[in-house]
PDB file of N, CA and C in Angstrom:
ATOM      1  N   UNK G  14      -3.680  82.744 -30.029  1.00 73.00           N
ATOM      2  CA  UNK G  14      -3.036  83.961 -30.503  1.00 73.00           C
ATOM      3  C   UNK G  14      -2.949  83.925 -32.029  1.00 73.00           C
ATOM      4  N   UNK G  15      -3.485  84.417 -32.394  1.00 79.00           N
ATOM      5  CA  UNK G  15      -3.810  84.760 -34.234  1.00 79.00           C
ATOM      6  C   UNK G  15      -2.152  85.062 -35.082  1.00 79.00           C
ATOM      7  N   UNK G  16      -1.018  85.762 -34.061  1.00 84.00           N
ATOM      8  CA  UNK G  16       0.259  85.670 -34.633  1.00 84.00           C
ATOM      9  C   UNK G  16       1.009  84.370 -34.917  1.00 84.00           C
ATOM     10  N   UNK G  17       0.375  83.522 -34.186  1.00 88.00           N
ATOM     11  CA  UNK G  17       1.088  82.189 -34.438  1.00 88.00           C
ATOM     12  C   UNK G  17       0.747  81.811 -35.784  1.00 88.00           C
ATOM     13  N   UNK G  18       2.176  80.395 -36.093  1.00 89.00           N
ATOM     14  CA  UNK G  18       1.946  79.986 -37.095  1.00 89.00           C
ATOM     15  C   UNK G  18       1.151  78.802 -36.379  1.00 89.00           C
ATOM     16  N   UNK G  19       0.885  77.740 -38.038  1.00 88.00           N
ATOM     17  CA  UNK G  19      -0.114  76.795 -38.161  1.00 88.00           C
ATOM     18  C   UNK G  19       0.672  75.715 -36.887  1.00 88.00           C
ATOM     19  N   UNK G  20       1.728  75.535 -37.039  1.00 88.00           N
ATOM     20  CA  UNK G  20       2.491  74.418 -36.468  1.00 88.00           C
ATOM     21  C   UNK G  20       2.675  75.190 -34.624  1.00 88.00           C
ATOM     22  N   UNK G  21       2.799  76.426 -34.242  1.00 92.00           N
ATOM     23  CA  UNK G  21       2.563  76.468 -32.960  1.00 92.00           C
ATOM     24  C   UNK G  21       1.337  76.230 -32.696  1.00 92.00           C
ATOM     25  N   UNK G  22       0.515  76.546 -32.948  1.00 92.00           N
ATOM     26  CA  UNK G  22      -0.806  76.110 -32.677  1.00 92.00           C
ATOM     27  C   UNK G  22      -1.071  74.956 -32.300  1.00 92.00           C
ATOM     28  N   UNK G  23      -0.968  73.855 -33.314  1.00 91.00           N
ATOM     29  CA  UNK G  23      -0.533  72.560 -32.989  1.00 91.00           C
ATOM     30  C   UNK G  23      -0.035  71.998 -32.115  1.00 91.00           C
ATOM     31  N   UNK G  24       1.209  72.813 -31.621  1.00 94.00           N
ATOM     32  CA  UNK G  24       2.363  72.533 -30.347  1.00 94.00           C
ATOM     33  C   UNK G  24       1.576  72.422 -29.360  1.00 94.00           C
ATOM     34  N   UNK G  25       0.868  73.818 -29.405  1.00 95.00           N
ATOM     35  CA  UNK G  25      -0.079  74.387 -28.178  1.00 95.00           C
ATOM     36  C   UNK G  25      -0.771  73.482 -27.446  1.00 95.00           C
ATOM     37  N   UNK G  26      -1.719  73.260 -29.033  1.00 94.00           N
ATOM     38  CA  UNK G  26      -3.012  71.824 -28.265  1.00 94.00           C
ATOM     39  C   UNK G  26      -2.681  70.910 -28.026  1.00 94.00           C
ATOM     40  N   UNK G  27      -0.908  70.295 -27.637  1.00 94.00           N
ATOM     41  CA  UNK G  27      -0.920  68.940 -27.686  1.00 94.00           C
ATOM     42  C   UNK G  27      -0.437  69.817 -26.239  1.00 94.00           C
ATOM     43  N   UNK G  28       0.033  70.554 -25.719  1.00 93.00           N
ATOM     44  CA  UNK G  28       0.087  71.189 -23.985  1.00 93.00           C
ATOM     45  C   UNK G  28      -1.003  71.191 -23.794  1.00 93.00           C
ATOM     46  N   UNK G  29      -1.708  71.799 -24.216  1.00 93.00           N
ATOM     47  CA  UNK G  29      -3.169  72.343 -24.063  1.00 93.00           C
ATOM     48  C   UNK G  29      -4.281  71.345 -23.328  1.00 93.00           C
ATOM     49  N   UNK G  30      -4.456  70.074 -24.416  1.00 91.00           N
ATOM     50  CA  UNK G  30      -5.071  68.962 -23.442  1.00 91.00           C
ATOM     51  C   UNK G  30      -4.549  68.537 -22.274  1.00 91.00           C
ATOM     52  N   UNK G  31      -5.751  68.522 -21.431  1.00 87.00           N
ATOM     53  CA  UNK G  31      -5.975  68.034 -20.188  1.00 87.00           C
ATOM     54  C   UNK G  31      -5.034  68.994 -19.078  1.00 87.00           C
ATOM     55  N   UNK G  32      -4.884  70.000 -19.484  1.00 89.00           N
ATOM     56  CA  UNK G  32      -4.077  71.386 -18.644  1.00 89.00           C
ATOM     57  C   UNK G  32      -5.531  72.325 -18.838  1.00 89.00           C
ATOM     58  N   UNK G  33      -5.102  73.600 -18.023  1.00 89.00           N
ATOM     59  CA  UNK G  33      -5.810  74.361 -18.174  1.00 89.00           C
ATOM     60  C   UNK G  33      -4.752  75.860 -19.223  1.00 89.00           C
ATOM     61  N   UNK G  34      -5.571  76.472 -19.686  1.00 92.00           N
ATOM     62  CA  UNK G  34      -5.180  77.525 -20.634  1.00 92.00           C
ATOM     63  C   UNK G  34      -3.669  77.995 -19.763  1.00 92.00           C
ATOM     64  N   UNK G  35      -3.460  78.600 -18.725  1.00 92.00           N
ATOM     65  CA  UNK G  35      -2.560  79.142 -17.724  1.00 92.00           C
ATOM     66  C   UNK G  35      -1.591  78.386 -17.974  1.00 92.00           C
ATOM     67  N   UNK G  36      -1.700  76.926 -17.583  1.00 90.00           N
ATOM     68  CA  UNK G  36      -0.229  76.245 -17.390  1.00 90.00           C
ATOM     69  C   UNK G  36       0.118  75.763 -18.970  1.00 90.00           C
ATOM     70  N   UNK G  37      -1.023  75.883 -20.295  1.00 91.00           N
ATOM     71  CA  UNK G  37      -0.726  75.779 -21.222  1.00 91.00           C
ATOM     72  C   UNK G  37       0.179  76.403 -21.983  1.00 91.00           C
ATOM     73  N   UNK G  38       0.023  78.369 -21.517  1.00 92.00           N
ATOM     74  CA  UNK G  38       0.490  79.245 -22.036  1.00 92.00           C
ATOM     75  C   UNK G  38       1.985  79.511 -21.552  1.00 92.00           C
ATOM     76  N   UNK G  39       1.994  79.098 -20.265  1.00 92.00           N
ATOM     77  CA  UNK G  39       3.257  78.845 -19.297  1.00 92.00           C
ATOM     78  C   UNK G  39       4.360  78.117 -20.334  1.00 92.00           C
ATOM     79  N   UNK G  40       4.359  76.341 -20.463  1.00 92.00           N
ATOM     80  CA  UNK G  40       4.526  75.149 -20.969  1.00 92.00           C
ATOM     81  C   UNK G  40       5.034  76.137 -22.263  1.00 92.00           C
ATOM     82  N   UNK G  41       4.254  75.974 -23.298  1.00 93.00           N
ATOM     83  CA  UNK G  41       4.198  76.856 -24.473  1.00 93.00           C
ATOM     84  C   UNK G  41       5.464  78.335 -24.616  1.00 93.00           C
ATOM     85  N   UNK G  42       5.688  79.111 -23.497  1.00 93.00           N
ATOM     86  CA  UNK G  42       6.507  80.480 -23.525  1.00 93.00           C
ATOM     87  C   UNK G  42       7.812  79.601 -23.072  1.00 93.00           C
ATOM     88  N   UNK G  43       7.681  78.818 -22.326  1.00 92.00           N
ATOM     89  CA  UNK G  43       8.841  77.586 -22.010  1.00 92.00           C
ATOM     90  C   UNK G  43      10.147  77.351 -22.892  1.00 92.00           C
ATOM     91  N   UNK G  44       8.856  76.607 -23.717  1.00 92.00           N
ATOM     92  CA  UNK G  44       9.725  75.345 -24.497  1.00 92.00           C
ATOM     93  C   UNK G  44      10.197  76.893 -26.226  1.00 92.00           C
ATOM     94  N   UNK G  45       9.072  77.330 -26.082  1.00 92.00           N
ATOM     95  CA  UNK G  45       9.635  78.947 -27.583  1.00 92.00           C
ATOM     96  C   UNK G  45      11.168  79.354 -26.620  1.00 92.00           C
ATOM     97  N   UNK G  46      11.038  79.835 -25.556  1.00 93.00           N
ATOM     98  CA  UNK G  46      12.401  80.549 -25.256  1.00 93.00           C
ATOM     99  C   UNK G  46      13.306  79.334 -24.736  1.00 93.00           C
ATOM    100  N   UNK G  47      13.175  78.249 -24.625  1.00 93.00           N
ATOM    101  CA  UNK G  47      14.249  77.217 -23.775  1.00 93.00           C
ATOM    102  C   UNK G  47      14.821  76.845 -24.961  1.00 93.00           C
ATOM    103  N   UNK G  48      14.092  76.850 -26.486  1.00 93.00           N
ATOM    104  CA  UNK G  48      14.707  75.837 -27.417  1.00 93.00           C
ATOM    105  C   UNK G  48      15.224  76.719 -28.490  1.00 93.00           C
ATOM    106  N   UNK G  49      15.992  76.456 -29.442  1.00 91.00           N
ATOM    107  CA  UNK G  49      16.273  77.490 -30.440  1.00 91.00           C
ATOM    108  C   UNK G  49      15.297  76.905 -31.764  1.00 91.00           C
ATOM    109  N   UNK G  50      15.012  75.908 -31.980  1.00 91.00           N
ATOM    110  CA  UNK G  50      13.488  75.421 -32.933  1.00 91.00           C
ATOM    111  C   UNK G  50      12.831  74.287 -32.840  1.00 91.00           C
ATOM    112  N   UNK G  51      12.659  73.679 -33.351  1.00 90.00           N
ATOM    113  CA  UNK G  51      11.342  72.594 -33.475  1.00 90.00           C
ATOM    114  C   UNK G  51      11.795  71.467 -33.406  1.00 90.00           C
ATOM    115  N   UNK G  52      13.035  71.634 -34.863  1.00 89.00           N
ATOM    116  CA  UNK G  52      13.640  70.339 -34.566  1.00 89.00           C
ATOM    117  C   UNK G  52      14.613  70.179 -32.922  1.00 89.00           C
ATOM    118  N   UNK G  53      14.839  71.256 -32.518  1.00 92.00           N
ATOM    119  CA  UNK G  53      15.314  70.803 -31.212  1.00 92.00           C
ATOM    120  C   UNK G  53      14.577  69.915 -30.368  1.00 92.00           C
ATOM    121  N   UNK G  54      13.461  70.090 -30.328  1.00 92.00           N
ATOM    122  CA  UNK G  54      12.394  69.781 -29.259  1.00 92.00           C
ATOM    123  C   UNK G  54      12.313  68.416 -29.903  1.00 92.00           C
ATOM    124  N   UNK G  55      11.875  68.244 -31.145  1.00 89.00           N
ATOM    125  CA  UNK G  55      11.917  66.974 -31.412  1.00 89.00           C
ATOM    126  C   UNK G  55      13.158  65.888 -30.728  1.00 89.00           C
ATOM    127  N   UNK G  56      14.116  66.522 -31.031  1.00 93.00           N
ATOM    128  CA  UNK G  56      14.980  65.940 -30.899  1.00 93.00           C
ATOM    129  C   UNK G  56      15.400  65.535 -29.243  1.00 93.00           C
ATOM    130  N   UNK G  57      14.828  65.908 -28.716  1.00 92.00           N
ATOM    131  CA  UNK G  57      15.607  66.178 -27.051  1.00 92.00           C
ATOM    132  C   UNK G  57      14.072  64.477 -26.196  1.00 92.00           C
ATOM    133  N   UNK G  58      15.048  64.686 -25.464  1.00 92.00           N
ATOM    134  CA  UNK G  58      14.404  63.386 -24.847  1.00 92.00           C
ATOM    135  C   UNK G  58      12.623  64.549 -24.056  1.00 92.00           C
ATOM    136  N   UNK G  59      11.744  63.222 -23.748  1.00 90.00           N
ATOM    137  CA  UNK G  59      10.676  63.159 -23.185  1.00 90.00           C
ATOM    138  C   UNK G  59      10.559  63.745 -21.805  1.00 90.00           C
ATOM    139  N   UNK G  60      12.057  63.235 -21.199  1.00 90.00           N
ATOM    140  CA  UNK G  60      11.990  64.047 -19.854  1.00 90.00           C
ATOM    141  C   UNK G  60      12.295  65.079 -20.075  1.00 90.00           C
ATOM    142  N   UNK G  61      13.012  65.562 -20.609  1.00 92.00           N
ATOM    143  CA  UNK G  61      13.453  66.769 -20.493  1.00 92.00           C
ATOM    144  C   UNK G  61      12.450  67.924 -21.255  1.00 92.00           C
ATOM    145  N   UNK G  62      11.867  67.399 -21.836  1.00 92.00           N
ATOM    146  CA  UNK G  62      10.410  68.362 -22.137  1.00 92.00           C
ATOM    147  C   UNK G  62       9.354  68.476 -21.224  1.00 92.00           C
ATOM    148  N   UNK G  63       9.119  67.387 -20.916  1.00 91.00           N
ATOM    149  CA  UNK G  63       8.211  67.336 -19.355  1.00 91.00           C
ATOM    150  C   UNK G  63       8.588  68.095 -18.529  1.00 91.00           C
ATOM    151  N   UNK G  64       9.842  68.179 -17.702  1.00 90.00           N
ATOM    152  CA  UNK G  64      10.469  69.617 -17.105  1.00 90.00           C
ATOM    153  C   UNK G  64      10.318  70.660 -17.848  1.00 90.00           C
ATOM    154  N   UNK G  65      10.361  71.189 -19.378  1.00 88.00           N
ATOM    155  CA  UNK G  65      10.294  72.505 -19.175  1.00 88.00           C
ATOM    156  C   UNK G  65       9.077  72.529 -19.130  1.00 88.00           C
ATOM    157  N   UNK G  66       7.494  71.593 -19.272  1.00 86.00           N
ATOM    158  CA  UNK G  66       6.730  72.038 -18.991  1.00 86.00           C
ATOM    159  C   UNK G  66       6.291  72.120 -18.021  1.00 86.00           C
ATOM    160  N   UNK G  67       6.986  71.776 -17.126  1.00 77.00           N
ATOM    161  CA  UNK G  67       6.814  72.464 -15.378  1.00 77.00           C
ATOM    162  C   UNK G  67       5.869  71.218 -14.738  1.00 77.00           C
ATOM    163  N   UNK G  68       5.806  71.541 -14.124  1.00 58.00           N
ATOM    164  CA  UNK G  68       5.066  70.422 -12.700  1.00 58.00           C
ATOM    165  C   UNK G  68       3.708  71.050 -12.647  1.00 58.00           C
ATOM    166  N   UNK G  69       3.472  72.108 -13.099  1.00 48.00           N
ATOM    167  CA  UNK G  69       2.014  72.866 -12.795  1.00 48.00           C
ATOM    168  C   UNK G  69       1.423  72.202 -14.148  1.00 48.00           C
ATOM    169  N   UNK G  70       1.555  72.152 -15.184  1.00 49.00           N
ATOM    170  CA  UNK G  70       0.881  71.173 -16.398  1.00 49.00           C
ATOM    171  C   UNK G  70       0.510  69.915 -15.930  1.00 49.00           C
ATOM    172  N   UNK G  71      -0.331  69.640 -15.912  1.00 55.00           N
ATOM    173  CA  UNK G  71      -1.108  68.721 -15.431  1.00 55.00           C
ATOM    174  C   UNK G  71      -0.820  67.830 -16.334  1.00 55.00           C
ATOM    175  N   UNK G  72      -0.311  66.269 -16.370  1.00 77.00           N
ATOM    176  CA  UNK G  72       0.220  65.568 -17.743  1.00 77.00           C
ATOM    177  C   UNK G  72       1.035  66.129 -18.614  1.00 77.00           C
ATOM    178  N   UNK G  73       2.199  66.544 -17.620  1.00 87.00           N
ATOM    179  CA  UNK G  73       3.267  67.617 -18.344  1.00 87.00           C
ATOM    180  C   UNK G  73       3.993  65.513 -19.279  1.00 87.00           C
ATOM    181  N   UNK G  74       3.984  64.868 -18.594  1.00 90.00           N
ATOM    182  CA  UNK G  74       5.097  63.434 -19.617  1.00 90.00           C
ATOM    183  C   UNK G  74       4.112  63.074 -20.564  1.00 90.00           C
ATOM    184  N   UNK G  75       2.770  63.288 -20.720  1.00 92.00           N
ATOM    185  CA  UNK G  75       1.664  63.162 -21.705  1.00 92.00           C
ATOM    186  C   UNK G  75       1.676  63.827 -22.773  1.00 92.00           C
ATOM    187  N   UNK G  76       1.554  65.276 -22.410  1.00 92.00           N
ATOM    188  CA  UNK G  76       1.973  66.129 -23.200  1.00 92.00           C
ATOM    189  C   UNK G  76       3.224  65.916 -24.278  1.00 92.00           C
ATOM    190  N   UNK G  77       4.378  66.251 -23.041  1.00 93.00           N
ATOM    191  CA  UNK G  77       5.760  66.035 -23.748  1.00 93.00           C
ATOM    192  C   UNK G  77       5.667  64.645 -25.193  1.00 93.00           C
ATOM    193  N   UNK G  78       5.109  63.763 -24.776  1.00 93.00           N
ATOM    194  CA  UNK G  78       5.146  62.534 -25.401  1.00 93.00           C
ATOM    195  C   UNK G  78       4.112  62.981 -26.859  1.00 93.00           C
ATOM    196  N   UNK G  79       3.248  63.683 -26.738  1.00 94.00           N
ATOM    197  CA  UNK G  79       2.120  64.551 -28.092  1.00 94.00           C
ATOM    198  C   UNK G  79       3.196  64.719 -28.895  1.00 94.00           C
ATOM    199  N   UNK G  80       3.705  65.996 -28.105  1.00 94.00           N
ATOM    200  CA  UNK G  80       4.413  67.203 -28.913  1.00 94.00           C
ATOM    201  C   UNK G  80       5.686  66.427 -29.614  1.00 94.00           C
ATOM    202  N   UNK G  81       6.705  65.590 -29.118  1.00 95.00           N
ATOM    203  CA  UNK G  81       7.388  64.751 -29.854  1.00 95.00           C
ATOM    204  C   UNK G  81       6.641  63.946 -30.730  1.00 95.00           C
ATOM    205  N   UNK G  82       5.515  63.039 -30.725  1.00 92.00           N
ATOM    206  CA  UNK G  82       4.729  62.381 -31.265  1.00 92.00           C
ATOM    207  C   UNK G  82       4.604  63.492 -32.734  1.00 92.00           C
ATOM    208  N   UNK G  83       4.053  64.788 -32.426  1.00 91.00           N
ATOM    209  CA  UNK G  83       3.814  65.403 -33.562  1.00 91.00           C
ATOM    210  C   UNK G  83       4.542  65.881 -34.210  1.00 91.00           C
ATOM    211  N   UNK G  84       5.776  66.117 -33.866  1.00 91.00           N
ATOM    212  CA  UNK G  84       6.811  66.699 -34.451  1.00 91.00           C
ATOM    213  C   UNK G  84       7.746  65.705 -34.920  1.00 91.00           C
ATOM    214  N   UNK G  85       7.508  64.501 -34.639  1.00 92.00           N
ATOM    215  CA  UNK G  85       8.481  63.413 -35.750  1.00 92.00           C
ATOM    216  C   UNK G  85       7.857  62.899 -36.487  1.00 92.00           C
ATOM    217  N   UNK G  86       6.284  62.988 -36.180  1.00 89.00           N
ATOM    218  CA  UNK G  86       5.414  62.706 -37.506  1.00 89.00           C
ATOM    219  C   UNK G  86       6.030  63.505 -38.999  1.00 89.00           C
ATOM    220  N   UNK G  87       5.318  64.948 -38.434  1.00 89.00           N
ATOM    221  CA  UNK G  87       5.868  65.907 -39.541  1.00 89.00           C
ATOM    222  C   UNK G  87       7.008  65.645 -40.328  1.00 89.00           C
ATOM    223  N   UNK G  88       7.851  65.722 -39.530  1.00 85.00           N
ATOM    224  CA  UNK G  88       9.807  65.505 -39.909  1.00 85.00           C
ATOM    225  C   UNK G  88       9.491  64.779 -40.831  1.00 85.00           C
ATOM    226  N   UNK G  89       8.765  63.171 -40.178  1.00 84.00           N
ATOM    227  CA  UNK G  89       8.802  62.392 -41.284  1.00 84.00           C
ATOM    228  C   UNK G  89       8.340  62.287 -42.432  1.00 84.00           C
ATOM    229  N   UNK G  90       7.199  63.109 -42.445  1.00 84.00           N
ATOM    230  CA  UNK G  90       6.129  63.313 -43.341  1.00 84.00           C
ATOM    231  C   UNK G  90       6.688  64.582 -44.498  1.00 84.00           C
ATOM    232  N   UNK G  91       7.435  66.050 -43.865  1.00 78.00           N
ATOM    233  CA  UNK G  91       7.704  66.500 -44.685  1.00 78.00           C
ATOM    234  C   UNK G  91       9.038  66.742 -44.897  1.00 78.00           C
ATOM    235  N   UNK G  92       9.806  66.470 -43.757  1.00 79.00           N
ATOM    236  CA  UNK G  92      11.435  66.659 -44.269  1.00 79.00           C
ATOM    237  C   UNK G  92      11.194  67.817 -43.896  1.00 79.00           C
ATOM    238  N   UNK G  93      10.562  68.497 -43.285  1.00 71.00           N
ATOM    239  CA  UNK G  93      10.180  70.298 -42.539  1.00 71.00           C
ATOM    240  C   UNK G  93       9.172  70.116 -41.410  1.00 71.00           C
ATOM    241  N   UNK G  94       9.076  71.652 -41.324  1.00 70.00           N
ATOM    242  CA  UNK G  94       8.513  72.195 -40.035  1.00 70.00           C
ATOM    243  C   UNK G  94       7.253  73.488 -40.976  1.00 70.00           C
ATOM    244  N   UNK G  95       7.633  73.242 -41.873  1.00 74.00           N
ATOM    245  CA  UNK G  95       6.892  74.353 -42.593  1.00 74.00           C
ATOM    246  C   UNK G  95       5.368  73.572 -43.074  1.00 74.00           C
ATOM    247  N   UNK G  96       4.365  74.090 -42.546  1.00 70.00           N
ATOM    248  CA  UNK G  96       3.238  73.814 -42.781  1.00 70.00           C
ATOM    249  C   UNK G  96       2.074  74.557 -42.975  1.00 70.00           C
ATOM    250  N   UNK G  97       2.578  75.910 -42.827  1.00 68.00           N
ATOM    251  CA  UNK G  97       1.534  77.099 -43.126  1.00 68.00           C
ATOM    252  C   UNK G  97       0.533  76.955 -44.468  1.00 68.00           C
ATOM    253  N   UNK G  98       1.069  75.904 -45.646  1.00 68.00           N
ATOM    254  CA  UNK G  98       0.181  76.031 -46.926  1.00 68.00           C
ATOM    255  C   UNK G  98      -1.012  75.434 -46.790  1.00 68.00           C
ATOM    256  N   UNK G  99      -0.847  74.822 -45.140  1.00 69.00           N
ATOM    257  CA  UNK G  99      -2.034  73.992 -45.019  1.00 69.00           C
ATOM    258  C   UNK G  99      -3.238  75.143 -44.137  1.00 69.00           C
ATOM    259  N   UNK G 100      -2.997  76.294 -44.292  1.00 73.00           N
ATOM    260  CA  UNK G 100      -3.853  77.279 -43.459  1.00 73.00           C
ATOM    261  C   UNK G 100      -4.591  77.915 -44.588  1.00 73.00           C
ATOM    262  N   UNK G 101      -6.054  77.919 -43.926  1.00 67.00           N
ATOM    263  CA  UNK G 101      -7.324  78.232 -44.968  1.00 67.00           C
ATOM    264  C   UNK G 101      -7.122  79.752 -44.980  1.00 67.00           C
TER     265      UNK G 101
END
């Protein structure tokens, strides 16, 4: 979806692998309306992201484990969530 920013996108493909598009987009509308931002998600345990990405995500604790993986990278890396300057 071309409205997204740089960093959902990101979110996306770490659901995205080894799911199919459906339970990606599922996973993905999930965790946007379950959480109030980014750093939430970071912050919240592994299981409990794996549940909101449902049982139909195929490597929904794989996933979950990305998307934290990528989002405490960042944190650490920028002290933000803001990464759009990195879009061509």
């Amino acid at each position: 979806a071309p409205e997204r920013s740089v960093l959902e996108h990101l979110v996306y493909a770490c659901i995205l692998e080894d799911t199919t598009f459906e339970h990606a987009d599922e996973g993905f509308a999930k965790l946007v309306q379950s959480y109030v931002d980014f750093n939430e998600i970071r912050v919240t345990t592994s299981i409990e992201l794996a549940e909101q990405l449902g049982s139909g995500a195929t490597g929904s604790n794989a996933a979950a484990a990305r998307v934290k993986r990528l989002l405490q990278s960042l944190y650490e890396t920028r002290y933000s969530f803001d990464i759009d300057d990195l879009k061509k």
